[in-house]
Amino acid sequence: MPPIIADAEEHFRQLTPPADPLLKELEAEAAREGIPIVGPVVGRLLEILAAGAERLLELGTATGYATLHLARGGRGRVTTVERDASLAARARENLAQAGLAERVEVVCAEALAWLAGQEGPFDFVFFDIEKDDYAAALAACRRLVPPGGLLVADNTAFPDAMPFQRALHGDPGWRAVSLLAFLPGHRPEKDGLTLARRR
Ligand SMILES: C[S@@+](CC[C@H](N)C(=O)[O-])C[C@H]1O[C@@H](n2cnc3c(N)ncnc32)[C@H](O)[C@@H]1O
């Protein structure tokens, strides 16, 4: 097999999806304030993966950057959960500015406690909270995500995500794959992403 192209990272950086003015503003704000948003590549990936989803759930909203992509990609309602009240308020404003306020509910809550009171179903779930909460959130999703539902988890190359990785990959109720990826504009740019389809 021939070697991959020289300077592949630079080449892929050039292929970063373009952003509209609101997304650009949120990217600049996140860089200034050190808010770890998914960035344009994972944003576009979420948009593509969410296509057709009817009930979407995001754990970890921050300013609503990834939420915006989920709402644009999905067909139905998005619920997003953020424990920081000032970030939740900013996300509501940003989503309203994007014309998505009707389709997105920003819940200000501790994700694990909130999940315990939910009935679902959610056919698309995105994890982007503290990584050591992922394993408990996964246990809740066994009940909330029906067969065929998709789970996407960010930052799964972090050591705190290892209990989640072990639980997910050892559970026959999910068909999972974990990737170590180069993700321009993501923080960090080399990180793990995990996708799993509910069986
Ligand atoms: C990485 S940021 C989310 C970024 C966002 N998904 C995006 O890409 O635009 C993680 C957010 O999750 C929130 N968070 C972390 N642990 C949480 C928990 N257990 N419950 C609710 N929110 C949590 C943090 O306050 C933070 O705003």
mmCIF file of C-alpha atoms and ligand atoms in Angstrom:
data_model
loop_
_atom_site.group_PDB
_atom_site.id
_atom_site.type_symbol
_atom_site.label_atom_id
_atom_site.label_comp_id
_atom_site.label_asym_id
_atom_site.label_seq_id
_atom_site.Cartn_x
_atom_site.Cartn_y
_atom_site.Cartn_z
ATOM 1 C CA MET A 1 0.000 0.000 0.000
ATOM 2 C CA PRO A 2 1.394 3.479 -0.875
ATOM 3 C CA PRO A 3 2.093 5.874 2.005
ATOM 4 C CA ILE A 4 -0.615 8.383 2.875
ATOM 5 C CA ILE A 5 -0.198 11.905 1.511
ATOM 6 C CA ALA A 6 2.591 14.063 2.852
ATOM 7 C CA ASP A 7 1.453 16.457 5.577
ATOM 8 C CA ALA A 8 -1.900 14.748 5.952
ATOM 9 C CA GLU A 9 -2.849 16.869 8.958
ATOM 10 C CA GLU A 10 -2.427 20.098 6.994
ATOM 11 C CA HIS A 11 -4.393 18.597 4.109
ATOM 12 C CA PHE A 12 -7.254 17.602 6.406
ATOM 13 C CA ARG A 13 -7.131 20.991 8.126
ATOM 14 C CA GLN A 14 -7.868 22.532 4.699
ATOM 15 C CA LEU A 15 -10.965 20.305 4.493
ATOM 16 C CA THR A 16 -12.440 21.664 7.737
ATOM 17 C CA PRO A 17 -16.129 22.439 7.114
ATOM 18 C CA PRO A 18 -16.873 26.150 6.747
ATOM 19 C CA ALA A 19 -18.874 27.879 9.488
ATOM 20 C CA ASP A 20 -21.690 30.437 9.271
ATOM 21 C CA PRO A 21 -21.313 33.753 11.186
ATOM 22 C CA LEU A 22 -22.992 32.474 14.387
ATOM 23 C CA LEU A 23 -20.868 29.317 14.501
ATOM 24 C CA LYS A 24 -17.746 31.413 13.815
ATOM 25 C CA GLU A 25 -18.664 33.704 16.693
ATOM 26 C CA LEU A 26 -19.185 30.723 19.022
ATOM 27 C CA GLU A 27 -15.850 29.233 17.925
ATOM 28 C CA ALA A 28 -14.041 32.532 18.620
ATOM 29 C CA GLU A 29 -15.793 32.927 21.982
ATOM 30 C CA ALA A 30 -14.892 29.346 22.968
ATOM 31 C CA ALA A 31 -11.234 29.951 22.056
ATOM 32 C CA ARG A 32 -11.157 33.200 24.073
ATOM 33 C CA GLU A 33 -12.831 31.724 27.136
ATOM 34 C CA GLY A 34 -11.329 28.222 26.979
ATOM 35 C CA ILE A 35 -14.709 26.518 26.521
ATOM 36 C CA PRO A 36 -14.078 23.038 25.066
ATOM 37 C CA ILE A 37 -16.569 22.810 22.169
ATOM 38 C CA VAL A 38 -16.503 20.005 19.607
ATOM 39 C CA GLY A 39 -15.361 22.272 16.760
ATOM 40 C CA PRO A 40 -16.308 22.192 13.075
ATOM 41 C CA VAL A 41 -15.325 18.616 12.187
ATOM 42 C CA VAL A 42 -17.187 16.854 14.994
ATOM 43 C CA GLY A 43 -19.970 19.431 14.577
ATOM 44 C CA ARG A 44 -20.434 18.418 10.949
ATOM 45 C CA LEU A 45 -20.142 14.739 11.881
ATOM 46 C CA LEU A 46 -22.919 15.147 14.462
ATOM 47 C CA GLU A 47 -25.059 16.904 11.879
ATOM 48 C CA ILE A 48 -24.609 14.025 9.444
ATOM 49 C CA LEU A 49 -25.130 11.285 12.039
ATOM 50 C CA ALA A 50 -28.229 12.978 13.459
ATOM 51 C CA ALA A 51 -30.006 12.993 10.085
ATOM 52 C CA GLY A 52 -33.499 11.622 10.518
ATOM 53 C CA ALA A 53 -33.342 11.400 14.323
ATOM 54 C CA GLU A 54 -36.638 12.259 16.021
ATOM 55 C CA ARG A 55 -35.680 12.670 19.685
ATOM 56 C CA LEU A 56 -32.151 13.807 20.319
ATOM 57 C CA LEU A 57 -30.362 14.179 23.637
ATOM 58 C CA GLU A 58 -27.095 15.953 24.379
ATOM 59 C CA LEU A 59 -25.388 15.757 27.775
ATOM 60 C CA GLY A 60 -23.132 18.826 28.176
ATOM 61 C CA THR A 61 -24.396 21.913 26.340
ATOM 62 C CA ALA A 62 -21.870 24.684 27.125
ATOM 63 C CA THR A 63 -22.887 27.519 24.745
ATOM 64 C CA GLY A 64 -24.976 25.351 22.424
ATOM 65 C CA TYR A 65 -22.420 24.960 19.612
ATOM 66 C CA ALA A 66 -22.829 21.178 19.203
ATOM 67 C CA THR A 67 -26.558 21.519 19.989
ATOM 68 C CA LEU A 68 -26.923 23.764 16.962
ATOM 69 C CA HIS A 69 -25.420 21.074 14.729
ATOM 70 C CA LEU A 70 -27.654 18.388 16.252
ATOM 71 C CA ALA A 71 -30.760 20.505 15.711
ATOM 72 C CA ARG A 72 -29.778 21.274 12.128
ATOM 73 C CA GLY A 73 -29.070 17.612 11.374
ATOM 74 C CA GLY A 74 -31.949 15.969 13.204
ATOM 75 C CA ARG A 75 -35.597 16.009 12.254
ATOM 76 C CA GLY A 76 -37.193 16.282 15.671
ATOM 77 C CA ARG A 77 -36.731 17.792 19.124
ATOM 78 C CA VAL A 78 -33.402 18.170 20.870
ATOM 79 C CA THR A 79 -33.030 18.127 24.638
ATOM 80 C CA THR A 80 -29.677 19.299 25.958
ATOM 81 C CA VAL A 81 -28.551 19.196 29.587
ATOM 82 C CA GLU A 82 -26.113 21.649 31.212
ATOM 83 C CA ARG A 83 -25.452 22.024 34.942
ATOM 84 C CA ASP A 84 -23.978 25.544 34.737
ATOM 85 C CA ALA A 85 -26.882 28.019 34.781
ATOM 86 C CA SER A 86 -25.036 30.865 33.051
ATOM 87 C CA LEU A 87 -23.893 28.581 30.202
ATOM 88 C CA ALA A 88 -27.426 27.185 29.878
ATOM 89 C CA ALA A 89 -28.755 30.756 29.544
ATOM 90 C CA ARG A 90 -26.156 31.593 26.911
ATOM 91 C CA ALA A 91 -27.038 28.444 24.973
ATOM 92 C CA ARG A 92 -30.736 29.393 25.007
ATOM 93 C CA GLU A 93 -29.860 32.805 23.561
ATOM 94 C CA ASN A 94 -27.623 31.320 20.863
ATOM 95 C CA LEU A 95 -30.220 28.754 19.841
ATOM 96 C CA ALA A 96 -32.890 31.459 19.696
ATOM 97 C CA GLN A 97 -30.574 33.525 17.504
ATOM 98 C CA ALA A 98 -30.269 30.534 15.162
ATOM 99 C CA GLY A 99 -34.070 30.268 14.994
ATOM 100 C CA LEU A 100 -34.036 26.917 16.818
ATOM 101 C CA ALA A 101 -35.656 27.856 20.135
ATOM 102 C CA GLU A 102 -38.874 25.978 19.284
ATOM 103 C CA ARG A 103 -37.082 22.706 18.624
ATOM 104 C CA VAL A 104 -34.531 22.708 21.432
ATOM 105 C CA GLU A 105 -35.010 22.501 25.186
ATOM 106 C CA VAL A 106 -32.018 23.499 27.295
ATOM 107 C CA VAL A 107 -32.361 21.855 30.708
ATOM 108 C CA CYS A 108 -30.242 23.208 33.545
ATOM 109 C CA ALA A 109 -29.493 20.122 35.667
ATOM 110 C CA GLU A 110 -26.907 17.611 36.812
ATOM 111 C CA ALA A 111 -27.053 15.095 33.956
ATOM 112 C CA LEU A 112 -27.002 11.851 35.965
ATOM 113 C CA ALA A 113 -29.755 12.934 38.350
ATOM 114 C CA TRP A 114 -31.825 14.219 35.433
ATOM 115 C CA LEU A 115 -31.382 10.988 33.443
ATOM 116 C CA ALA A 116 -32.754 8.956 36.355
ATOM 117 C CA GLY A 117 -36.121 10.703 35.964
ATOM 118 C CA GLN A 118 -36.416 10.256 32.174
ATOM 119 C CA GLU A 119 -38.437 7.731 30.216
ATOM 120 C CA GLY A 120 -37.143 8.375 26.713
ATOM 121 C CA PRO A 121 -37.003 7.077 24.111
ATOM 122 C CA PHE A 122 -34.098 8.994 22.545
ATOM 123 C CA ASP A 123 -32.960 7.731 19.167
ATOM 124 C CA PHE A 124 -29.772 9.852 19.187
ATOM 125 C CA VAL A 125 -27.654 10.598 22.266
ATOM 126 C CA PHE A 126 -24.450 12.628 22.454
ATOM 127 C CA PHE A 127 -22.216 12.474 25.566
ATOM 128 C CA ASP A 128 -20.004 15.500 26.257
ATOM 129 C CA ILE A 129 -19.966 15.866 30.077
ATOM 130 C CA GLU A 130 -17.305 14.947 32.652
ATOM 131 C CA LYS A 131 -15.766 11.728 31.349
ATOM 132 C CA ASP A 132 -16.027 9.921 34.667
ATOM 133 C CA ASP A 133 -19.826 10.346 34.418
ATOM 134 C CA TYR A 134 -19.953 8.494 31.075
ATOM 135 C CA ALA A 135 -20.225 4.963 32.518
ATOM 136 C CA ALA A 136 -23.225 5.874 34.696
ATOM 137 C CA ALA A 137 -24.823 7.774 31.796
ATOM 138 C CA LEU A 138 -24.345 4.675 29.625
ATOM 139 C CA ALA A 139 -26.178 2.540 32.182
ATOM 140 C CA ALA A 140 -29.128 4.971 31.996
ATOM 141 C CA CYS A 141 -29.067 4.857 28.179
ATOM 142 C CA ARG A 142 -29.613 1.097 28.189
ATOM 143 C CA ARG A 143 -33.154 1.942 29.250
ATOM 144 C CA LEU A 144 -33.625 5.207 27.306
ATOM 145 C CA VAL A 145 -32.247 4.308 23.858
ATOM 146 C CA PRO A 146 -34.358 1.846 21.817
ATOM 147 C CA PRO A 147 -32.912 -0.719 19.390
ATOM 148 C CA GLY A 148 -31.464 1.115 16.385
ATOM 149 C CA GLY A 149 -30.688 4.236 18.440
ATOM 150 C CA LEU A 150 -27.251 5.818 18.114
ATOM 151 C CA LEU A 151 -24.890 6.902 20.887
ATOM 152 C CA VAL A 152 -21.923 9.187 20.166
ATOM 153 C CA ALA A 153 -19.398 9.965 22.905
ATOM 154 C CA ASP A 154 -16.690 12.623 22.670
ATOM 155 C CA ASN A 155 -13.269 12.640 24.376
ATOM 156 C CA THR A 156 -13.065 8.872 24.779
ATOM 157 C CA ALA A 157 -9.259 8.901 24.566
ATOM 158 C CA PHE A 158 -9.157 10.395 28.079
ATOM 159 C CA PRO A 159 -8.272 8.046 30.954
ATOM 160 C CA ASP A 160 -11.465 9.021 32.800
ATOM 161 C CA ALA A 161 -13.481 7.576 29.910
ATOM 162 C CA MET A 162 -11.925 4.090 30.260
ATOM 163 C CA PRO A 163 -14.633 2.631 32.559
ATOM 164 C CA PHE A 164 -17.171 3.749 29.936
ATOM 165 C CA GLN A 165 -15.150 2.180 27.116
ATOM 166 C CA ARG A 166 -14.873 -1.122 28.980
ATOM 167 C CA ALA A 167 -18.574 -1.181 29.853
ATOM 168 C CA LEU A 168 -19.671 -0.281 26.327
ATOM 169 C CA HIS A 169 -17.361 -2.612 24.425
ATOM 170 C CA GLY A 170 -18.203 -5.472 26.815
ATOM 171 C CA ASP A 171 -21.963 -5.022 26.503
ATOM 172 C CA PRO A 172 -23.679 -7.161 23.826
ATOM 173 C CA GLY A 173 -26.561 -4.661 23.884
ATOM 174 C CA TRP A 174 -24.431 -2.222 21.865
ATOM 175 C CA ARG A 175 -22.458 -2.525 18.632
ATOM 176 C CA ALA A 176 -19.617 -0.074 19.197
ATOM 177 C CA VAL A 177 -16.520 1.349 17.566
ATOM 178 C CA SER A 178 -13.924 3.713 19.053
ATOM 179 C CA LEU A 179 -11.652 5.848 16.882
ATOM 180 C CA LEU A 180 -8.548 7.831 17.696
ATOM 181 C CA ALA A 181 -8.911 10.778 15.359
ATOM 182 C CA PHE A 182 -7.341 14.029 14.169
ATOM 183 C CA LEU A 183 -10.082 16.631 14.587
ATOM 184 C CA PRO A 184 -9.081 20.141 13.456
ATOM 185 C CA GLY A 185 -10.617 22.851 15.626
ATOM 186 C CA HIS A 186 -11.487 20.345 18.389
ATOM 187 C CA ARG A 187 -9.919 20.504 21.799
ATOM 188 C CA PRO A 188 -7.726 18.526 21.941
ATOM 189 C CA GLU A 189 -7.203 18.028 18.215
ATOM 190 C CA LYS A 190 -6.203 14.374 18.715
ATOM 191 C CA ASP A 191 -8.925 12.695 20.678
ATOM 192 C CA GLY A 192 -11.140 9.640 20.798
ATOM 193 C CA LEU A 193 -14.667 9.398 19.469
ATOM 194 C CA THR A 194 -16.949 6.461 20.157
ATOM 195 C CA LEU A 195 -20.065 5.490 18.209
ATOM 196 C CA ALA A 196 -22.473 2.770 19.251
ATOM 197 C CA ARG A 197 -25.711 1.441 17.808
ATOM 198 C CA ARG A 198 -28.234 -0.039 20.267
ATOM 199 C CA ARG A 199 -29.107 -3.660 19.498
HETATM 200 C C1 LIG B 1 -17.178 19.926 26.756
HETATM 201 S S1 LIG B 1 -18.394 21.034 27.309
HETATM 202 C C2 LIG B 1 -19.736 20.781 26.207
HETATM 203 C C3 LIG B 1 -19.455 21.336 24.841
HETATM 204 C C4 LIG B 1 -20.612 21.226 23.881
HETATM 205 N N1 LIG B 1 -21.132 19.868 23.784
HETATM 206 C C5 LIG B 1 -20.172 21.659 22.503
HETATM 207 O O1 LIG B 1 -19.404 20.928 21.880
HETATM 208 O O2 LIG B 1 -20.557 22.756 22.074
HETATM 209 C C6 LIG B 1 -18.968 20.171 28.720
HETATM 210 C C7 LIG B 1 -20.126 20.875 29.424
HETATM 211 O O3 LIG B 1 -20.778 19.913 30.236
HETATM 212 C C8 LIG B 1 -21.111 20.468 31.467
HETATM 213 N N2 LIG B 1 -21.116 19.329 32.403
HETATM 214 C C9 LIG B 1 -20.056 18.584 32.802
HETATM 215 N N3 LIG B 1 -20.458 17.574 33.589
HETATM 216 C C10 LIG B 1 -21.815 17.685 33.682
HETATM 217 C C11 LIG B 1 -22.820 16.935 34.343
HETATM 218 N N4 LIG B 1 -22.491 15.881 35.080
HETATM 219 N N5 LIG B 1 -24.102 17.319 34.202
HETATM 220 C C12 LIG B 1 -24.428 18.393 33.444
HETATM 221 N N6 LIG B 1 -23.524 19.161 32.797
HETATM 222 C C13 LIG B 1 -22.236 18.797 32.912
HETATM 223 C C14 LIG B 1 -20.035 21.504 31.749
HETATM 224 O O4 LIG B 1 -20.540 22.535 32.589
HETATM 225 C C15 LIG B 1 -19.683 21.993 30.353
HETATM 226 O O5 LIG B 1 -20.381 23.171 30.016
#
